[in-house]
XYZ file of C-alpha atoms in Angstrom:
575
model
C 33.402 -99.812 -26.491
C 36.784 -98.621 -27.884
C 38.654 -101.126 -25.847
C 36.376 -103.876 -27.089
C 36.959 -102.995 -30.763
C 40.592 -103.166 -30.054
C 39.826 -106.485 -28.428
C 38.339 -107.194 -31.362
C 40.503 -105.532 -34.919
C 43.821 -107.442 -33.369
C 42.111 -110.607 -33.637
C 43.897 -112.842 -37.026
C 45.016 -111.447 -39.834
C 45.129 -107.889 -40.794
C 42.167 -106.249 -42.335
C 43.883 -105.404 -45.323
C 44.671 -109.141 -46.449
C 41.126 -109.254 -46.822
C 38.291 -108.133 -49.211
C 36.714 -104.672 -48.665
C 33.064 -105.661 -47.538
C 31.958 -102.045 -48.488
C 33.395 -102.774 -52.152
C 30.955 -105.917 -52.613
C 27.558 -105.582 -53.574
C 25.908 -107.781 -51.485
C 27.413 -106.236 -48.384
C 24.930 -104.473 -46.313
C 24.464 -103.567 -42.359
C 22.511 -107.113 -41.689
C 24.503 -109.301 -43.128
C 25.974 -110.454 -39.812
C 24.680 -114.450 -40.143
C 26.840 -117.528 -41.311
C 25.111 -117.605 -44.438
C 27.906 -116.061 -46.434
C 28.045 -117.015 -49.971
C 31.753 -118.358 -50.610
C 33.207 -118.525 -54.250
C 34.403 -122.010 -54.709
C 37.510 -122.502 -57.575
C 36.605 -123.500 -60.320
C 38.147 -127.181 -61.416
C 39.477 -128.597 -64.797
C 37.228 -131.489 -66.258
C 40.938 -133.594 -65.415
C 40.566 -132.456 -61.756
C 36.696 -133.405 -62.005
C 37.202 -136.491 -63.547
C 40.187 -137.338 -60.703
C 37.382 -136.188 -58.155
C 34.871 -138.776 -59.144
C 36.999 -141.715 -59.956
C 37.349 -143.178 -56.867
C 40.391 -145.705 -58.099
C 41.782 -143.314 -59.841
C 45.514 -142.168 -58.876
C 46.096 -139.703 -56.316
C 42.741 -140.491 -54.548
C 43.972 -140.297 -50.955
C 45.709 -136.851 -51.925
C 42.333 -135.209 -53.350
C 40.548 -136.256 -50.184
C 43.666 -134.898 -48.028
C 43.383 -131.341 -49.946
C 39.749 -131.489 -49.836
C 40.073 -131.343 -46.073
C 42.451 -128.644 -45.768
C 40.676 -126.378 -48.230
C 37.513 -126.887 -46.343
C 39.370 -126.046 -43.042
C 40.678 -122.974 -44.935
C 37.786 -121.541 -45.579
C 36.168 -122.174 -42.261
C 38.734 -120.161 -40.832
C 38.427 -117.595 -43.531
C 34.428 -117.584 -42.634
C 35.126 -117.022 -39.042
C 37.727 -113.960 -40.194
C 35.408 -112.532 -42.371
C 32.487 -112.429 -39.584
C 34.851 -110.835 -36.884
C 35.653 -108.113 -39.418
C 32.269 -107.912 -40.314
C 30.915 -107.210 -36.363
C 34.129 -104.379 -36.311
C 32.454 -103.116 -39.421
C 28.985 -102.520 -37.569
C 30.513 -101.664 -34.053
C 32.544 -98.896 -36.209
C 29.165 -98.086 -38.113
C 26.875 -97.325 -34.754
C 29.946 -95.745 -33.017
C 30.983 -93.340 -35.913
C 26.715 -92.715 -36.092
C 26.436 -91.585 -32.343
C 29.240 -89.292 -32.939
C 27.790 -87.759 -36.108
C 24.515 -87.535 -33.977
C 26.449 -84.982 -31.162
C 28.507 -83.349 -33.363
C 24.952 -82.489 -35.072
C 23.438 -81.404 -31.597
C 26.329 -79.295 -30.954
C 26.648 -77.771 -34.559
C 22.864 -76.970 -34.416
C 23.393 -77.320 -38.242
C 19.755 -77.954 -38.393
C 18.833 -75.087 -36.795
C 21.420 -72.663 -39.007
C 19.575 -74.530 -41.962
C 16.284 -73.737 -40.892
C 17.447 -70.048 -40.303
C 18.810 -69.878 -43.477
C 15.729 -70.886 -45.382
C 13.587 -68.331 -43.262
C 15.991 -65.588 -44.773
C 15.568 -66.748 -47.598
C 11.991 -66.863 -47.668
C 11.842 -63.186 -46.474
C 14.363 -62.136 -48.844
C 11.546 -63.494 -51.652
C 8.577 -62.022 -50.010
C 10.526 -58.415 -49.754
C 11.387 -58.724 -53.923
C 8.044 -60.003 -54.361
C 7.062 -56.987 -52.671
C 9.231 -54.725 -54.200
C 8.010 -56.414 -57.984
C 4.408 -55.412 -56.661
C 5.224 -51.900 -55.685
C 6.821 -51.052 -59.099
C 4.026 -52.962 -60.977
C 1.936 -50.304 -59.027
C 3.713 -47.516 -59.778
C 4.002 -48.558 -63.841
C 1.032 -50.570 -65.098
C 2.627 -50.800 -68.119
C 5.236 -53.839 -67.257
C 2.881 -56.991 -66.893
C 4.636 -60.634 -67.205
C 4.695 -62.204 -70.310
C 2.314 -64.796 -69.997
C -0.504 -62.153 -69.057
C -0.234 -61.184 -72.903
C -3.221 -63.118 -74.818
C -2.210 -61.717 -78.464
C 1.136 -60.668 -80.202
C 2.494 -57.583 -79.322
C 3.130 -54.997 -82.159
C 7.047 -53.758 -82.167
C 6.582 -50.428 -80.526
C 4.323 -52.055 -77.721
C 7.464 -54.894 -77.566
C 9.958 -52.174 -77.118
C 7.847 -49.629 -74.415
C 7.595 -53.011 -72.617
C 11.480 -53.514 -72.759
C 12.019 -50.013 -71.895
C 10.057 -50.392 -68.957
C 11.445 -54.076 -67.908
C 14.796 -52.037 -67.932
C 13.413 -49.036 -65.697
C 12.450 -51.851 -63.295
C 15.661 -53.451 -63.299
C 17.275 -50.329 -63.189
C 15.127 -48.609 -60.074
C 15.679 -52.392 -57.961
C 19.463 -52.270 -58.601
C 19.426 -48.625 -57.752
C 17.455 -48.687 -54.995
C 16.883 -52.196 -53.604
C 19.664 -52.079 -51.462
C 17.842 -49.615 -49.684
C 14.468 -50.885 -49.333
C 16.399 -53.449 -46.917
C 17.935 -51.190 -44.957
C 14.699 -50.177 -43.818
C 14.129 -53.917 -43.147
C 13.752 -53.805 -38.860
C 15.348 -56.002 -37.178
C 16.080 -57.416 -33.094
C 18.558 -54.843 -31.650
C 21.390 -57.118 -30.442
C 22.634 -55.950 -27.023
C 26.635 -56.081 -26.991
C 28.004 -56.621 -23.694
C 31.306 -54.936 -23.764
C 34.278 -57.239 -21.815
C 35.900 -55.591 -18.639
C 39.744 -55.729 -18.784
C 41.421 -56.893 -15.384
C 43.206 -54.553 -13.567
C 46.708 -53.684 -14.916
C 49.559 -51.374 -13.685
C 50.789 -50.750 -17.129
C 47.388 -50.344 -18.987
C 46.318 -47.705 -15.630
C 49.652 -45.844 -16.211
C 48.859 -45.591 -19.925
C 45.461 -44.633 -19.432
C 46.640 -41.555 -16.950
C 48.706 -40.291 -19.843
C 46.404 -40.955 -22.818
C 43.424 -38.682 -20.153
C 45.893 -36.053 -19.813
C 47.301 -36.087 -23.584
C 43.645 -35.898 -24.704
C 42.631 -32.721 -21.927
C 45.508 -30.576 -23.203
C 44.120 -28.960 -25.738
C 41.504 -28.346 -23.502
C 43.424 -26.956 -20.527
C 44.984 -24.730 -22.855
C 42.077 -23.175 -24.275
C 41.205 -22.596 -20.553
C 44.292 -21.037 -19.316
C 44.490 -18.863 -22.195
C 40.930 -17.449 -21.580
C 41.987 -16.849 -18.239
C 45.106 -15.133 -19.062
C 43.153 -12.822 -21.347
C 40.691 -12.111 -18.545
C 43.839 -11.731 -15.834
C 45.538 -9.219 -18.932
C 48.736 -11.295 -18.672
C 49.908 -10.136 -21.919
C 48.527 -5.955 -21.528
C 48.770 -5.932 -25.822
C 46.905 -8.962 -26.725
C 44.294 -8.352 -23.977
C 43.311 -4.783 -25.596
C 43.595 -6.434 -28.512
C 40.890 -8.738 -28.264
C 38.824 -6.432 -25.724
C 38.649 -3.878 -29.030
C 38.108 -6.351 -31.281
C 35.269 -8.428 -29.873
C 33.150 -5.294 -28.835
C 33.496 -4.116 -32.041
C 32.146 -7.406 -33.603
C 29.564 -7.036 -30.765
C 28.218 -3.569 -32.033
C 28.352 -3.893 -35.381
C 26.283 -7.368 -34.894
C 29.161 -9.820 -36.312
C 29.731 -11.573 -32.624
C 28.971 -14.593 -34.111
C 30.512 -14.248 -37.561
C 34.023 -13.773 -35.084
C 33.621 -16.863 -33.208
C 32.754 -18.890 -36.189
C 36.022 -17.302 -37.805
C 38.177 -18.134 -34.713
C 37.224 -22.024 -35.202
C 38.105 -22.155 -38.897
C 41.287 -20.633 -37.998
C 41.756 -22.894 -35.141
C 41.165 -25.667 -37.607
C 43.475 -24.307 -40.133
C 46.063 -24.310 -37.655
C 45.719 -27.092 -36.690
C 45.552 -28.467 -40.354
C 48.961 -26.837 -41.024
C 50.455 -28.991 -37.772
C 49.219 -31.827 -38.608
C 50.928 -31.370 -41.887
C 54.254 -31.157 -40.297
C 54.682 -27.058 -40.055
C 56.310 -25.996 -36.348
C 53.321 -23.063 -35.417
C 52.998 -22.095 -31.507
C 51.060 -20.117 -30.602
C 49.822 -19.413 -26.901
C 49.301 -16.374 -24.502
C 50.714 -18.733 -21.797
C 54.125 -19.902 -22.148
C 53.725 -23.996 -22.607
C 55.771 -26.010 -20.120
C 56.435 -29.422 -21.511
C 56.531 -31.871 -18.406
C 59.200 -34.569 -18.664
C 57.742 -38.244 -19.576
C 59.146 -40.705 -17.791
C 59.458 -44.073 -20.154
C 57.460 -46.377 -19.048
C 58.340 -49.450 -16.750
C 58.525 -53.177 -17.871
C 58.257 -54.503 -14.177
C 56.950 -52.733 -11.424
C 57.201 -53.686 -7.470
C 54.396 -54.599 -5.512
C 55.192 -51.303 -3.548
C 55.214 -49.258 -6.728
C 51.823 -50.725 -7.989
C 50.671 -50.203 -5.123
C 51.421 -46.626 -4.921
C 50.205 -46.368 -8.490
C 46.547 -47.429 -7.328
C 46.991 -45.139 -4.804
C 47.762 -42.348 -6.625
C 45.295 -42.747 -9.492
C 42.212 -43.384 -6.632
C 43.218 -39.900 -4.922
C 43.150 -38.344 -8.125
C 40.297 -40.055 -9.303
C 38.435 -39.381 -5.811
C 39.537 -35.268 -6.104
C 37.576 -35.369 -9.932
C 34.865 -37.081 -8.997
C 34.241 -35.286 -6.207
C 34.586 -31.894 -7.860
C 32.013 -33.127 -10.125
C 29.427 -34.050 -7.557
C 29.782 -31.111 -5.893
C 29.060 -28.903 -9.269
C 26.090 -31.140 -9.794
C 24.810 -31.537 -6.295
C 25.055 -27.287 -6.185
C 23.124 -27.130 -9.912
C 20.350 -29.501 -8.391
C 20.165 -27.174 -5.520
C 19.809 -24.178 -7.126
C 16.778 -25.609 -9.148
C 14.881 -27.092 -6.278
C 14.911 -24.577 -4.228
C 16.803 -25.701 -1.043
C 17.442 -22.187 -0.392
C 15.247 -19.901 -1.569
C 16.511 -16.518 -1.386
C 18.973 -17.817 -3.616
C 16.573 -19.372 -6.063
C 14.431 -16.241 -6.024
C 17.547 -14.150 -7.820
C 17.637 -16.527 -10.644
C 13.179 -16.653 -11.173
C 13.594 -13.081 -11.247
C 16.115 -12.595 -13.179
C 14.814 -15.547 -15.901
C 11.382 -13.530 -15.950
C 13.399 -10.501 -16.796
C 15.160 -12.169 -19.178
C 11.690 -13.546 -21.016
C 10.326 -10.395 -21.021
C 12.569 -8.699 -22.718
C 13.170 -11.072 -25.442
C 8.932 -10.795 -25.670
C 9.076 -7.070 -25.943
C 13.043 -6.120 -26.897
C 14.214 -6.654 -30.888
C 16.512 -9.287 -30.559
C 19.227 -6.630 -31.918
C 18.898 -4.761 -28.905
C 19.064 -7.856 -26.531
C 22.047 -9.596 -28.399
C 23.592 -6.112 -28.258
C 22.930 -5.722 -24.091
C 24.350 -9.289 -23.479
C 27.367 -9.273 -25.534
C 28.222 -5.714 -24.133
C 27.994 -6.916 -21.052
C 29.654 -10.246 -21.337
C 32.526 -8.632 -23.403
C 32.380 -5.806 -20.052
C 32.518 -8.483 -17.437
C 35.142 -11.035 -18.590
C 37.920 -8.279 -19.450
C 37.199 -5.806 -16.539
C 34.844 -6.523 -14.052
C 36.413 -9.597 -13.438
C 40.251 -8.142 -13.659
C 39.314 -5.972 -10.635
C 37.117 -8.668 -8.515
C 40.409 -10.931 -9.203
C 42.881 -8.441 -7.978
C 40.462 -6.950 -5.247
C 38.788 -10.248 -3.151
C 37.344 -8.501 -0.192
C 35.223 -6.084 -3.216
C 34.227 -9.635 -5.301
C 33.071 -11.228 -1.814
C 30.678 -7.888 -1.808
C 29.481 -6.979 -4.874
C 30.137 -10.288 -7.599
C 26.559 -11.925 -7.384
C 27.120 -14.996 -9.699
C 30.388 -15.696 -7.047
C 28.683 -15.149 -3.994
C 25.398 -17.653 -5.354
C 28.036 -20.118 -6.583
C 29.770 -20.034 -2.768
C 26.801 -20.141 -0.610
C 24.848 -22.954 -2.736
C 25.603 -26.020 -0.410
C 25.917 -29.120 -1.623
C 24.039 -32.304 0.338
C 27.169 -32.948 2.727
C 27.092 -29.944 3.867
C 22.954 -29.363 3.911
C 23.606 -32.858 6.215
C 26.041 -31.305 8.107
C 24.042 -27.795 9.015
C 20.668 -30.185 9.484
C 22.834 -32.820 12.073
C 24.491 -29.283 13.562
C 20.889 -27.930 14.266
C 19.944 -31.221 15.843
C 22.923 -31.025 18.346
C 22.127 -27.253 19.043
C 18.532 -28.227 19.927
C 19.173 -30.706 22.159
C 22.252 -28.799 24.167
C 19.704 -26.109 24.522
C 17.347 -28.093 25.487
C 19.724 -30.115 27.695
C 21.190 -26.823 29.130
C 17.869 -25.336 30.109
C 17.592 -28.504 31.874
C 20.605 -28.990 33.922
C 21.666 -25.082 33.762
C 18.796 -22.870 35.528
C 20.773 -19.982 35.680
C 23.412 -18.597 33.747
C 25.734 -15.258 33.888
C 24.056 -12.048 31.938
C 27.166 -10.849 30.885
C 28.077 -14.295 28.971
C 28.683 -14.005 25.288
C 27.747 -16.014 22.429
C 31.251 -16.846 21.956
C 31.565 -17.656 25.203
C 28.692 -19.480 25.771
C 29.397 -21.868 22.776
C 32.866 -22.490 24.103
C 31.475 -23.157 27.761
C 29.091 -26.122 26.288
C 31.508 -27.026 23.352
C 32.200 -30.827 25.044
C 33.697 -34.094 24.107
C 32.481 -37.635 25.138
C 33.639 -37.227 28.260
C 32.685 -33.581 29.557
C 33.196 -30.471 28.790
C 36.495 -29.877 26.584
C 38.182 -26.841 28.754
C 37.596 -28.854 31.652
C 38.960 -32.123 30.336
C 42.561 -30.103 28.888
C 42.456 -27.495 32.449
C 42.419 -24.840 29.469
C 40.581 -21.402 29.891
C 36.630 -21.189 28.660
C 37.844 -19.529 25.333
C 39.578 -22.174 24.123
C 37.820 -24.635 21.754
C 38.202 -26.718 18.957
C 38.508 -25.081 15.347
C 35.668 -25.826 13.130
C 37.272 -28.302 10.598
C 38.273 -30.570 13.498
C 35.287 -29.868 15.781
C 35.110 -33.839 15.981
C 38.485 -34.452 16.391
C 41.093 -36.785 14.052
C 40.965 -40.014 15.375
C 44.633 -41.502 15.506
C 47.041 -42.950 17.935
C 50.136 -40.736 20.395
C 53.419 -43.370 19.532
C 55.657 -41.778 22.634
C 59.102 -43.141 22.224
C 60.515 -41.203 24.883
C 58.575 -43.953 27.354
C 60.026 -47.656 27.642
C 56.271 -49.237 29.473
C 54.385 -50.355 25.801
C 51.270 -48.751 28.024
C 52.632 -45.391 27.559
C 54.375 -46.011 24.326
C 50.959 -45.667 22.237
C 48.033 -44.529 23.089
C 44.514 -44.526 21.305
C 42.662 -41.417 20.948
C 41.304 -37.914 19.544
C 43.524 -35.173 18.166
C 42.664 -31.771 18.381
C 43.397 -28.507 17.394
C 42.500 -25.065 19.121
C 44.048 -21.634 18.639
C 46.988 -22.002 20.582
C 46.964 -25.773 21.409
C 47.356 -29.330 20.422
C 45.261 -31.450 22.338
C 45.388 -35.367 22.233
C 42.489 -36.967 24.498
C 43.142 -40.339 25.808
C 40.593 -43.030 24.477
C 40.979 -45.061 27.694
C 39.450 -43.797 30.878
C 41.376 -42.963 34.013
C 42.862 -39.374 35.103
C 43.548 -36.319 32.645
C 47.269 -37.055 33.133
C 46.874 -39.868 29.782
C 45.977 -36.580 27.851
C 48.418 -34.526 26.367
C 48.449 -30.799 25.846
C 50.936 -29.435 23.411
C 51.084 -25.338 22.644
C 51.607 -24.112 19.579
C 54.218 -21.968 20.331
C 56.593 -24.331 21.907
C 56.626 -27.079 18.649
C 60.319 -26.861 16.958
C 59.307 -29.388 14.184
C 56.551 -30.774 12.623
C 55.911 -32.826 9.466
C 54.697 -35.562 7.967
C 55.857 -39.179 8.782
C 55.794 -42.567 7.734
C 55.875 -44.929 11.080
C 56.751 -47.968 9.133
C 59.173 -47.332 5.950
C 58.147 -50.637 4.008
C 54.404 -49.768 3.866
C 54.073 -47.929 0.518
C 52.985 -44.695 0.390
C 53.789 -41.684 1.930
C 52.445 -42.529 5.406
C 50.088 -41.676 8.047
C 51.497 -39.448 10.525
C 52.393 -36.373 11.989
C 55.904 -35.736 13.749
C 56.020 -33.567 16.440
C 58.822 -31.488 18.291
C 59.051 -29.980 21.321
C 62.157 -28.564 23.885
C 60.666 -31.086 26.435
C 60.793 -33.891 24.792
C 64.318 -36.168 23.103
C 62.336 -37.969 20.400
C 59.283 -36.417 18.377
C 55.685 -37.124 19.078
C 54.067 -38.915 16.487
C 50.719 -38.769 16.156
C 49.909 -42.068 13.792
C 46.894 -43.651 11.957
C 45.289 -40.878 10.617
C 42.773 -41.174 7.800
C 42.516 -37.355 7.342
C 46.622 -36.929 7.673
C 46.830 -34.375 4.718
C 43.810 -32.326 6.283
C 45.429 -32.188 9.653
C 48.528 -31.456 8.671
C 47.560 -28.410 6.868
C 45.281 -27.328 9.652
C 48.589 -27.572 12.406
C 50.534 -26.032 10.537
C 48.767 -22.946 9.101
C 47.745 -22.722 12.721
C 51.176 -22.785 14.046
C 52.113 -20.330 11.639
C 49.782 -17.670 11.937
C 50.308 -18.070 16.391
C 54.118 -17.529 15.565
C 53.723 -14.647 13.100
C 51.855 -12.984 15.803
C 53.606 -13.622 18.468
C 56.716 -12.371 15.974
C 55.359 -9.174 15.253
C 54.019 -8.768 18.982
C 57.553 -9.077 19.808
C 58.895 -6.524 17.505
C 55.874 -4.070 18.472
């Protein structure tokens, strides 16, 4: 259509040497025929006279004009239609815009919702008018009145016309609050993923936790005495407050002076004040651009942390939800005992007496009971019975773990009975577990040519799954190997994921590794890396023992277990 108008508005003259058609009077959208009125010029009675005498002079030059004016205006005719079918073709094209600019406006429908407002707004007033005519009988309209009011009926009515219009101003505004309305749901927008807005984050979390981590460290430095003066201090203070009855008159006090101090930093003034010495941590500015590398090990760094809090979190929660449904229930038994105790005595005790008992014994237990189970470990793991229910409350890994254990143990006893009619009398229970402790392919001592007594420890009963990188061999067969590490008392066992003859395997002791720590096999992987380098007399190059998920875990494990075999052997020696 637009390329036919253009077609069309380039065709004669320009519109503007013409009349407007929307100026005349006459114009309208179906006057598209020929029959166009034209406005002939008027002529003099000499022209007129000229025109009608044939013989007059200048008749062939009248006829001549005649012609050309009449061709004129033919053309002029034609003109005038073309411009009047751009006229209409602009009309109906300019209409079917207006028509989707009004579906996609939905003016009508914000119209319509606008009247509907309105119409509630004048229900609610006529409401409102109808409550306060209630409430004062007095005020009736005007036209209700059948007679002439008397002046001091005039003026009660204009006194109470006023109260009305006073009491809506007042109070309309709240009669539509109370209005109900649709609760809109807000659907809050996600922000994508950003190493500048996660490094901001980390150190808005851990500005905002301060204050928090301080109040905690300082309640633990009173408990641990770290300043002797303050402790005492506060010990003689608080069970003071506690027998007098003003325990909670002293915590109340300690906020408002927490606030005050607060007020008075805020306000500029330089006030420190801390049991624990305040070590400010250097902030590194932050960085414009960062590597993929360095983003990387920014994601990296905030999961772990993130992964260590969350998991902390579950397993408080996990051990709360425990406790209460009685997964254990010589545990849960303590606490129904001790809450019917509890119940009791605040049936039958003045609550005097009870406040008294608890805060004597709260005050008792955070500054000394806890100083000595703190300082004494093997005494707390005997006698502290919140520690010991917090410790052996299991969370559900572990419950699957001890369910999945007693699964195995049913089976290999049921398997040993089996295949094992007979065994030794004099056979321990340490030695029986480490005579049936067995991998997937047999038993473990057997598999290693270790003695009976030697077994995997108990946090890598399953073994680390990983790969042996020997660079010491040139064949790529026996440059890396696939397997299982493990980790007895005095070895380091790596079992061969491929079968064929225990020579693949490789038995390390303890007391022969020179070196170990933690490598990174390939230096342009970020991240720290996931192995473990080994040395050993026997071999030029370290072992490295690569691919490990649980890295951290079993480096810890290695080494705390090399450590404690040399110690011994150290002091064996000097014995």
């Amino acid at each position: 259509m637009l390329r036919r108008l253009d077609k069309i508005r380039f065709r004669g003259h320009k519109r503007d040497d013409f009349l407007d058609l929307a100026e005349s009077p006459n114009a309208s959208d179906t006057e598209c025929s020929d029959e166009i009125p034209l406005k002939v010029p008027r002529t003099s009675p000499r022209d007129s006279e000229e025109l009608r005498d044939p013989a007059g002079p200048g008749t062939l030059i009248m006829a001549t004009g005649v012609q050309d004016f009449n061709r004129t205006e033919f053309d002029r005719l034609n003109e005038i239609k073309g411009h009047l079918e751009i006229a209409l073709l602009e009309k109906h094209f300019l209409q079917e815009e207006l028509r989707k600019l009004r579906e996609e406006t939905n003016a009508e429908m914000l119209r319509q919702e606008l009247d509907r407002e309105r119409q509630r707004r004048m229900e609610l007033e006529q409401k409102v008018q109808e409550v306060l005519k209630a409430r004062y009988p007095a005020v009736q309209p005007c036209h209700a009145l059948t007679r002439p009011l008397p002046p001091a009926e005039r003026r009660s009515q204009g006194l109470s016309s006023r109260l009305q219009k006073w009491f809506y101003e007042r109070f309309g505004e709240y009669v539509e609050d109370f209005r109900f309305q649709p609760e809109e749901n807000t659907v809050e927008t996600e922000e994508p993923l950003s190493a500048r807005r996660l490094t901001e984050n980390m150190r808005r979390l851990k500005r905002g936790a301060k204050p928090v981590t301080n109040f905690v460290k300082n309640l633990s430095a009173l408990s641990d005495w770290y300043s002797v003066y303050t402790s005492a201090i506060a010990f003689t203070v608080y069970m003071n407050a506690v027998w007098h009855g003003w325990a909670i008159p002293l915590f109340l006090f300690l906020a408002i002076l927490r606030l005050s101090l607060n007020y008075l930093i805020a306000r500029g003034w330089r006030i420190q004040w801390s049991i624990v010495p305040e070590v400010s941590e250097p902030m590194e500015p932050p960085k414009e651009d960062l590597t993929v590398s360095e983003k990387f090990q920014l994601v990296l760094d905030v999961a772990q942390k993130a992964q260590n809090l969350f998991g902390k979190m579950a397993d408080i929660l996990e051990k709360i939800k425990n406790l209460f449904m009685w997964v254990q229930p010589e545990i849960t038994q303590k606490l129904y005992v001790a809450l019917w105790a509890a119940f009791l005595a605040s049936c039958f005790f003045p609550y005097r007496l009870v406040g008294l008992t608890v805060g004597l014994y709260a005050g008792i237990k955070f500054f000394l009971i806890d100083f000595i189970f703190k300082r004494c470990p093997r005494l707390r793991a005997k006698y502290d019975t919140p520690y010991i229910i917090w410790r052996s409350l299991p969370t559900d890994p572990q419950l699957k773990e001890r369910s999945s254990a007693a699964v195995s143990r049913r089976l290999q006893t049921t398997s040993s009975r089996s295949y094992v009619p007979s065994a030794p009398a004099g056979l321990g229970k340490e030695e029986d577990a480490g005579r049936f402790h067995s991998t997937k392919k047999g038993n473990f001592h057997e598999i290693f040519n270790l003695t009976e007594n030697e077994r995997p420890l108990a946090v890598c009963e399953n073994g680390w799954r990983c790969c042996l990188i020997n660079r010491d061999r040139k064949m790529p067969t026996d440059y890396i190997r696939n397997g299982v590490l493990y980790v007895t008392e005095n070895y380091l066992c790596f079992e061969s994921s491929k079968s064929g003859s225990s020579k693949r395997n490789k038995v390390i002791k303890l007391v022969d590794i020179t070196d170990i720590q933690k490598y990174k096999v390939l230096s342009v992987l970020p991240g720290s890396g996931m192995g473990i380098a080994v040395s050993t007399p026997s071999t030029q190059k370290p072992l490295v023992f690569g691919a490990m998920v649980h890295r951290d875990e079993a480096f810890e494990t290695i080494l705390s277990q090399y450590i404690k075999i040399t110690s011994a052997a150290a002091s064996g020696g000097d014995s």
